[in-house]
Amino acid sequence: MNDTGDDARRDRHVGATPFRDPAFAAALSYEPARALYGVWSAAWRGDALPEKRAVTPPYSPVRVIANLFMHEAHGERFLCRLTGSRVDEIFGSNGAGKYLDEMLTGEALQSRADFMHRCLQEQTALIYAGRLFPPNRQHVQSLRLLLPVQEASTGMRLIVGVAWFPDGSQQYDRFGKDTNAATLVAIEQVSQA
């Protein structure tokens, strides 16, 4: 099946199922991230976090796979389990199998770990903006969607996310001038009815 057919099959329920937070969905300027947020929104069952398998291949939209990443919570640390080919290309390496604290330090590490913990603790989606300075490369601006999921059979809690990279013509004040710290862009607001 071609990519168009795969996307149509995987996305067919997204339009029919409302987003958990339509205003949050509107803040997702990158359409593949919005599509994955729709799949994740549809995967909720009561108060239980969506299952990892509901938002990863083959259920994630094809167009998001190159920008997908996954981190597994290990106490206070996060182990990178997956990075898509576009993420690897931009950062110049594959982070799979490494802990976040092996790839980042200082405020870059602290701010991103704080957002991941918040995402899991509050069981909510969030978007953050950040700048990184990969070795021997120019700085990279990115926006990231974080989605909390679980693997119920093992009790493992994970972050499935999408990274996208605004081109140089886009200016984002939220990236900061001289910092590697990430900044919160939007957090999902879901009424607890």
PDB file of C-alpha atoms in Angstrom, residues 14 17 19 24 33 51 54 66 81-82 86 88 114 151 156-159 172 174 178 186 191 193:
ATOM      1  CA  VAL A  14      -9.039  11.248  13.573  1.00  0.00           C
ATOM      2  CA  THR A  17     -13.022  11.677  17.002  1.00  0.00           C
ATOM      3  CA  PHE A  19      -9.278  16.060  20.055  1.00  0.00           C
ATOM      4  CA  PHE A  24      -4.088  22.545  22.011  1.00  0.00           C
ATOM      5  CA  ALA A  33       2.165  16.180  15.008  1.00  0.00           C
ATOM      6  CA  GLU A  51      -1.218   2.070  25.212  1.00  0.00           C
ATOM      7  CA  ALA A  54      -1.952   2.600  19.818  1.00  0.00           C
ATOM      8  CA  ALA A  66      10.713  10.137  10.452  1.00  0.00           C
ATOM      9  CA  ARG A  81      14.172   3.854  22.746  1.00  0.00           C
ATOM     10  CA  LEU A  82      13.603   5.247  19.258  1.00  0.00           C
ATOM     11  CA  ARG A  86      14.777  12.977  10.316  1.00  0.00           C
ATOM     12  CA  ASP A  88      18.876  11.506  13.492  1.00  0.00           C
ATOM     13  CA  ASP A 114      11.234  18.427  33.820  1.00  0.00           C
ATOM     14  CA  GLU A 151       2.806  -0.437  28.303  1.00  0.00           C
ATOM     15  CA  MET A 156       6.302   0.875  31.848  1.00  0.00           C
ATOM     16  CA  ARG A 157       5.524   4.553  31.270  1.00  0.00           C
ATOM     17  CA  LEU A 158       6.877   6.201  28.155  1.00  0.00           C
ATOM     18  CA  ILE A 159       6.889   9.438  26.214  1.00  0.00           C
ATOM     19  CA  TYR A 172      10.413  32.157  17.598  1.00  0.00           C
ATOM     20  CA  ARG A 174      10.496  31.275  22.800  1.00  0.00           C
ATOM     21  CA  ASP A 178      21.871  32.340  24.846  1.00  0.00           C
ATOM     22  CA  ALA A 186       1.467  24.915  25.227  1.00  0.00           C
ATOM     23  CA  SER A 191     -11.826  19.252  31.713  1.00  0.00           C
ATOM     24  CA  ALA A 193     -16.021  15.977  33.839  1.00  0.00           C
TER      25      ALA A 193
END
